[in-house]
mmCIF file of C-alpha atoms and ligand atoms in Angstrom:
data_model
loop_
_atom_site.group_PDB
_atom_site.id
_atom_site.type_symbol
_atom_site.label_atom_id
_atom_site.label_comp_id
_atom_site.label_asym_id
_atom_site.label_seq_id
_atom_site.Cartn_x
_atom_site.Cartn_y
_atom_site.Cartn_z
ATOM 1 C CA MET A 1 5.995 -69.590 97.334
ATOM 2 C CA ILE A 2 5.409 -70.489 93.710
ATOM 3 C CA TYR A 3 5.975 -73.920 92.156
ATOM 4 C CA GLU A 4 6.422 -74.210 88.400
ATOM 5 C CA SER A 5 4.182 -76.952 87.032
ATOM 6 C CA ILE A 6 2.872 -78.271 83.749
ATOM 7 C CA LEU A 7 -0.884 -77.847 83.843
ATOM 8 C CA THR A 8 -2.911 -80.284 81.753
ATOM 9 C CA SER A 9 -6.552 -79.541 81.017
ATOM 10 C CA LEU A 10 -9.291 -80.817 78.712
ATOM 11 C CA SER A 11 -11.752 -78.838 76.626
ATOM 12 C CA SER A 12 -15.427 -79.770 76.886
ATOM 13 C CA ALA A 13 -14.899 -81.678 73.608
ATOM 14 C CA GLY A 14 -12.119 -83.701 75.310
ATOM 15 C CA LYS A 15 -9.105 -82.091 73.583
ATOM 16 C CA ALA A 16 -6.008 -82.054 75.819
ATOM 17 C CA HIS A 17 -4.091 -78.810 76.397
ATOM 18 C CA ILE A 18 -0.623 -78.630 78.018
ATOM 19 C CA ALA A 19 0.892 -75.375 79.355
ATOM 20 C CA PRO A 20 3.435 -74.281 81.990
ATOM 21 C CA PHE A 21 1.877 -72.495 84.975
ATOM 22 C CA GLY A 22 3.219 -71.205 88.278
ATOM 23 C CA VAL A 23 0.949 -72.286 91.145
ATOM 24 C CA ARG A 24 0.723 -71.248 94.806
ATOM 25 C CA GLU A 25 -0.972 -72.480 97.928
ATOM 26 C CA ARG A 26 -3.541 -70.197 99.624
ATOM 27 C CA ASN A 27 -5.306 -71.358 102.787
ATOM 28 C CA GLY A 28 -5.061 -75.021 101.872
ATOM 29 C CA LEU A 29 -6.223 -74.434 98.273
ATOM 30 C CA VAL A 30 -4.203 -74.294 95.042
ATOM 31 C CA LEU A 31 -4.271 -70.909 93.299
ATOM 32 C CA ILE A 32 -3.924 -70.783 89.512
ATOM 33 C CA ALA A 33 -3.954 -67.336 87.882
ATOM 34 C CA PRO A 34 -4.037 -67.333 84.062
ATOM 35 C CA PHE A 35 -3.642 -64.098 82.097
ATOM 36 C CA ARG A 36 -6.455 -63.590 79.589
ATOM 37 C CA PRO A 37 -6.803 -64.808 76.895
ATOM 38 C CA SER A 38 -5.904 -68.391 77.757
ATOM 39 C CA VAL A 39 -6.995 -71.776 76.411
ATOM 40 C CA THR A 40 -6.216 -73.224 79.849
ATOM 41 C CA LEU A 41 -8.572 -70.698 81.484
ATOM 42 C CA ASP A 42 -11.370 -71.560 79.021
ATOM 43 C CA ASN A 43 -10.874 -75.295 79.692
ATOM 44 C CA LEU A 44 -10.800 -74.902 83.479
ATOM 45 C CA LEU A 45 -14.000 -72.852 83.443
ATOM 46 C CA GLU A 46 -15.701 -75.370 81.142
ATOM 47 C CA THR A 47 -14.709 -78.634 82.823
ATOM 48 C CA ARG A 48 -13.738 -77.432 86.354
ATOM 49 C CA TYR A 49 -10.860 -79.937 86.572
ATOM 50 C CA ALA A 50 -7.092 -79.492 86.244
ATOM 51 C CA VAL A 51 -4.090 -81.764 86.608
ATOM 52 C CA LEU A 52 -0.821 -80.333 87.927
ATOM 53 C CA ASN A 53 2.255 -82.226 86.793
ATOM 54 C CA PHE A 54 5.597 -81.810 88.564
ATOM 55 C CA THR A 55 8.391 -82.990 86.327
ATOM 56 C CA ASP A 56 12.166 -82.748 85.973
ATOM 57 C CA ASP A 57 11.811 -82.822 82.170
ATOM 58 C CA VAL A 58 12.144 -79.150 81.238
ATOM 59 C CA ARG A 59 11.172 -79.711 77.586
ATOM 60 C CA PRO A 60 7.400 -79.231 78.130
ATOM 61 C CA PHE A 61 8.232 -75.840 79.737
ATOM 62 C CA ALA A 62 10.400 -74.680 76.823
ATOM 63 C CA GLY A 63 8.054 -76.442 74.382
ATOM 64 C CA GLY A 64 5.032 -74.543 75.701
ATOM 65 C CA LEU A 65 6.660 -71.301 74.568
ATOM 66 C CA THR A 66 8.080 -72.542 71.275
ATOM 67 C CA GLY A 67 5.123 -74.282 69.655
ATOM 68 C CA ARG A 68 5.851 -77.819 70.920
ATOM 69 C CA HIS A 69 2.650 -78.666 72.754
ATOM 70 C CA ASP A 70 2.287 -82.420 72.257
ATOM 71 C CA TRP A 71 3.746 -84.611 75.011
ATOM 72 C CA PRO A 72 2.911 -88.202 75.946
ATOM 73 C CA LEU A 73 -0.121 -88.361 78.255
ATOM 74 C CA ALA A 74 -1.989 -90.924 80.355
ATOM 75 C CA ARG A 75 -5.528 -90.792 81.819
ATOM 76 C CA ALA A 76 -5.956 -89.214 85.243
ATOM 77 C CA SER A 77 -7.192 -91.541 88.010
ATOM 78 C CA LYS A 78 -10.060 -89.638 89.683
ATOM 79 C CA VAL A 79 -10.978 -86.722 87.408
ATOM 80 C CA ASN A 80 -11.775 -86.293 83.737
ATOM 81 C CA GLY A 81 -8.236 -85.233 82.834
ATOM 82 C CA VAL A 82 -4.822 -86.281 81.586
ATOM 83 C CA VAL A 83 -1.422 -86.726 83.225
ATOM 84 C CA LEU A 84 1.949 -85.921 81.685
ATOM 85 C CA ALA A 85 3.823 -89.213 81.204
ATOM 86 C CA SER A 86 7.074 -87.634 82.473
ATOM 87 C CA ALA A 87 5.541 -86.366 85.734
ATOM 88 C CA LEU A 88 7.439 -87.410 88.866
ATOM 89 C CA THR A 89 4.267 -86.603 90.781
ATOM 90 C CA HIS A 90 0.856 -85.188 89.876
ATOM 91 C CA GLN A 91 -2.190 -83.680 91.574
ATOM 92 C CA GLU A 92 -5.787 -83.881 90.357
ATOM 93 C CA LEU A 93 -7.736 -80.713 91.165
ATOM 94 C CA GLU A 94 -11.346 -79.567 91.312
ATOM 95 C CA LEU A 95 -12.298 -75.897 90.882
ATOM 96 C CA LEU A 96 -13.955 -74.450 94.003
ATOM 97 C CA GLU A 97 -13.887 -70.635 93.720
ATOM 98 C CA ILE A 98 -13.258 -67.971 91.108
ATOM 99 C CA LYS A 99 -12.194 -64.362 91.761
ATOM 100 C CA ASP A 100 -12.914 -62.832 88.392
ATOM 101 C CA ASP A 101 -10.684 -60.158 86.907
ATOM 102 C CA GLU A 102 -10.428 -58.576 83.447
ATOM 103 C CA THR A 103 -6.692 -59.252 83.205
ATOM 104 C CA ARG A 104 -5.878 -62.171 85.477
ATOM 105 C CA PRO A 105 -8.685 -64.076 87.240
ATOM 106 C CA GLU A 106 -7.795 -66.172 90.307
ATOM 107 C CA LEU A 107 -8.989 -69.779 90.340
ATOM 108 C CA TYR A 108 -8.926 -71.733 93.612
ATOM 109 C CA PHE A 109 -8.813 -75.529 93.513
ATOM 110 C CA ARG A 110 -9.011 -78.384 95.983
ATOM 111 C CA VAL A 111 -6.618 -81.331 95.616
ATOM 112 C CA ILE A 112 -8.729 -84.453 95.337
ATOM 113 C CA HIS A 113 -6.006 -86.957 94.470
ATOM 114 C CA GLU A 114 -2.223 -87.138 94.147
ATOM 115 C CA GLU A 115 0.235 -89.751 92.950
ATOM 116 C CA ILE A 116 3.996 -90.252 93.037
ATOM 117 C CA HIS A 117 5.453 -91.911 89.928
ATOM 118 C CA ALA A 118 9.230 -91.569 90.244
ATOM 119 C CA PRO A 119 11.813 -90.304 92.753
ATOM 120 C CA PHE A 120 13.134 -86.722 92.798
ATOM 121 C CA ARG A 121 16.837 -87.027 91.991
ATOM 122 C CA GLY A 122 18.046 -83.677 93.305
ATOM 123 C CA PHE A 123 18.514 -80.147 92.040
ATOM 124 C CA ASN A 124 20.025 -79.541 88.636
ATOM 125 C CA ARG A 125 21.256 -76.049 87.762
ATOM 126 C CA ALA A 126 20.662 -76.461 84.022
ATOM 127 C CA GLN A 127 16.999 -77.308 84.655
ATOM 128 C CA ALA A 128 16.642 -74.133 86.740
ATOM 129 C CA ALA A 129 18.389 -72.150 83.980
ATOM 130 C CA VAL A 130 15.949 -73.446 81.345
ATOM 131 C CA ILE A 131 12.975 -72.490 83.542
ATOM 132 C CA GLU A 132 14.447 -68.995 84.039
ATOM 133 C CA LEU A 133 14.941 -68.516 80.307
ATOM 134 C CA ALA A 134 11.422 -69.867 79.640
ATOM 135 C CA VAL A 135 9.990 -67.197 81.962
ATOM 136 C CA LEU A 136 12.029 -64.509 80.153
ATOM 137 C CA VAL A 137 10.835 -65.809 76.771
ATOM 138 C CA SER A 138 7.216 -65.647 77.993
ATOM 139 C CA ARG A 139 7.880 -61.882 78.508
ATOM 140 C CA LEU A 140 9.879 -61.341 75.312
ATOM 141 C CA HIS A 141 7.531 -58.612 74.086
ATOM 142 C CA MET A 142 7.903 -56.662 77.370
ATOM 143 C CA LEU A 143 11.631 -56.925 78.145
ATOM 144 C CA PRO A 144 14.575 -55.039 76.578
ATOM 145 C CA MET A 145 16.704 -57.355 74.392
ATOM 146 C CA GLU A 146 19.835 -56.214 76.253
ATOM 147 C CA LYS A 147 18.469 -57.602 79.543
ATOM 148 C CA ILE A 148 17.586 -60.932 77.918
ATOM 149 C CA GLU A 149 21.056 -61.265 76.384
ATOM 150 C CA THR A 150 22.763 -60.468 79.706
ATOM 151 C CA GLU A 151 20.621 -63.107 81.438
ATOM 152 C CA ILE A 152 21.373 -65.697 78.725
ATOM 153 C CA ASP A 153 25.124 -65.108 79.164
ATOM 154 C CA TYR A 154 24.793 -65.805 82.886
ATOM 155 C CA LEU A 155 22.375 -68.762 82.670
ATOM 156 C CA LYS A 156 24.564 -70.367 79.973
ATOM 157 C CA ILE A 157 27.229 -71.108 82.605
ATOM 158 C CA ALA A 158 24.886 -73.579 84.355
ATOM 159 C CA ILE A 159 23.904 -75.098 80.996
ATOM 160 C CA GLU A 160 27.528 -75.634 79.947
ATOM 161 C CA LYS A 161 28.499 -77.128 83.305
ATOM 162 C CA THR A 162 25.497 -79.262 84.246
ATOM 163 C CA ALA A 163 23.070 -79.936 81.353
ATOM 164 C CA GLY A 164 21.993 -83.328 80.042
ATOM 165 C CA GLU A 165 20.408 -83.928 76.638
ATOM 166 C CA ARG A 166 16.882 -82.847 77.574
ATOM 167 C CA GLU A 167 18.162 -79.575 79.051
ATOM 168 C CA LEU A 168 20.368 -78.841 76.000
ATOM 169 C CA GLU A 169 17.438 -79.448 73.642
ATOM 170 C CA ALA A 170 15.040 -77.241 75.635
ATOM 171 C CA TRP A 171 17.667 -74.500 76.019
ATOM 172 C CA GLN A 172 18.290 -74.441 72.244
ATOM 173 C CA TRP A 173 14.556 -74.065 71.443
ATOM 174 C CA LEU A 174 14.413 -71.008 73.716
ATOM 175 C CA VAL A 175 17.646 -69.466 72.398
ATOM 176 C CA ASP A 176 16.355 -69.927 68.821
ATOM 177 C CA LYS A 177 13.136 -68.132 69.769
ATOM 178 C CA VAL A 178 15.099 -65.212 71.223
ATOM 179 C CA GLU A 179 17.273 -65.067 68.065
ATOM 180 C CA ASN A 180 14.194 -65.102 65.800
ATOM 181 C CA HIS A 181 12.573 -62.359 67.846
ATOM 182 C CA LYS A 182 15.745 -60.277 67.637
ATOM 183 C CA ALA A 183 15.984 -60.781 63.850
ATOM 184 C CA ALA A 184 12.316 -59.788 63.435
ATOM 185 C CA MET A 185 12.896 -56.633 65.509
ATOM 186 C CA THR A 186 16.001 -55.668 63.565
ATOM 187 C CA GLY A 187 14.241 -56.378 60.253
ATOM 188 C CA GLY A 188 11.313 -54.245 61.431
ATOM 189 C CA ASN A 189 13.608 -51.302 62.248
ATOM 190 C CA GLN A 190 15.235 -51.434 58.836
ATOM 191 C CA ALA A 191 11.934 -51.593 56.944
HETATM 192 C C1 FMN B 201 7.575 -71.280 84.296
HETATM 193 C C2 FMN B 201 6.369 -70.626 83.684
HETATM 194 C C3 FMN B 201 5.311 -70.214 84.499
HETATM 195 C C4 FMN B 201 4.165 -69.610 83.939
HETATM 196 N N1 FMN B 201 3.135 -69.226 84.748
HETATM 197 C C5 FMN B 201 2.038 -68.617 84.207
HETATM 198 C C6 FMN B 201 0.962 -68.160 85.043
HETATM 199 O O1 FMN B 201 0.967 -68.307 86.266
HETATM 200 N N2 FMN B 201 -0.091 -67.561 84.413
HETATM 201 C C7 FMN B 201 -0.141 -67.387 83.057
HETATM 202 O O2 FMN B 201 -1.123 -66.843 82.536
HETATM 203 N N3 FMN B 201 0.870 -67.805 82.265
HETATM 204 C C8 FMN B 201 1.950 -68.399 82.800
HETATM 205 N N4 FMN B 201 2.985 -68.802 81.985
HETATM 206 C C9 FMN B 201 2.854 -68.595 80.525
HETATM 207 C C10 FMN B 201 1.902 -69.625 79.935
HETATM 208 O O3 FMN B 201 2.426 -70.947 80.041
HETATM 209 C C11 FMN B 201 1.684 -69.360 78.439
HETATM 210 O O4 FMN B 201 1.267 -68.041 78.243
HETATM 211 C C12 FMN B 201 0.662 -70.319 77.944
HETATM 212 O O5 FMN B 201 0.625 -70.222 76.558
HETATM 213 C C13 FMN B 201 -0.704 -70.064 78.567
HETATM 214 O O6 FMN B 201 -1.677 -69.796 77.634
HETATM 215 P P1 FMN B 201 -2.731 -70.919 77.190
HETATM 216 O O7 FMN B 201 -3.527 -71.302 78.390
HETATM 217 O O8 FMN B 201 -3.555 -70.206 76.147
HETATM 218 O O9 FMN B 201 -1.901 -72.033 76.630
HETATM 219 C C14 FMN B 201 4.108 -69.402 82.532
HETATM 220 C C15 FMN B 201 5.176 -69.825 81.714
HETATM 221 C C16 FMN B 201 6.295 -70.425 82.279
HETATM 222 C C17 FMN B 201 7.427 -70.855 81.392
#
């Protein structure tokens, strides 16, 4: 099972970095697997700490793929790290083991602290739709445009029926990115 989180990390100089990451549990540890190259990977190897933020604000997910990387943060409680202000819950992690790989190393962490900040208010289909489109946008260079457009047509139903303002904003950032990519491809073909 994979949970979609917002991973916050610090560089050795103390600069915060915010990126969406899917995480899984393996034998009581948290597995994070970044594709190289990755600022997050560099930070985790340098500082050995990560914070996983679980939030119902989908904008940091869409923002991570559309150049919107700055979100309000607070200090972590037990590790040298930062917490996303919109997190409903967060976990503070320490790196224990690394399985190195040229493409996608596996990093295993132990949870040393967790906090609950706000209640989970239930599933929302528009939030799930934004996450799905964010994953597609992260693979824009690998997927046929026709598949992405078919998926957008389907996911749009949940947006139109169930979105709030945050979901509409995040959805629009992703749709704009797809449109820009399409225009660049078409322009490239004509040149
Ligand atoms: C829902 C979601 C899950 C993601 N999970 C991963 C992941 O497990 N590994 C990865 O390398 N990138 C993942 N990405 C893409 C990264 O967030 C994106 O490439 C990011 O820029 C990481 O690079 P950075 O560490 O240099 O910021 C995911 C993106 C989304 C939207």
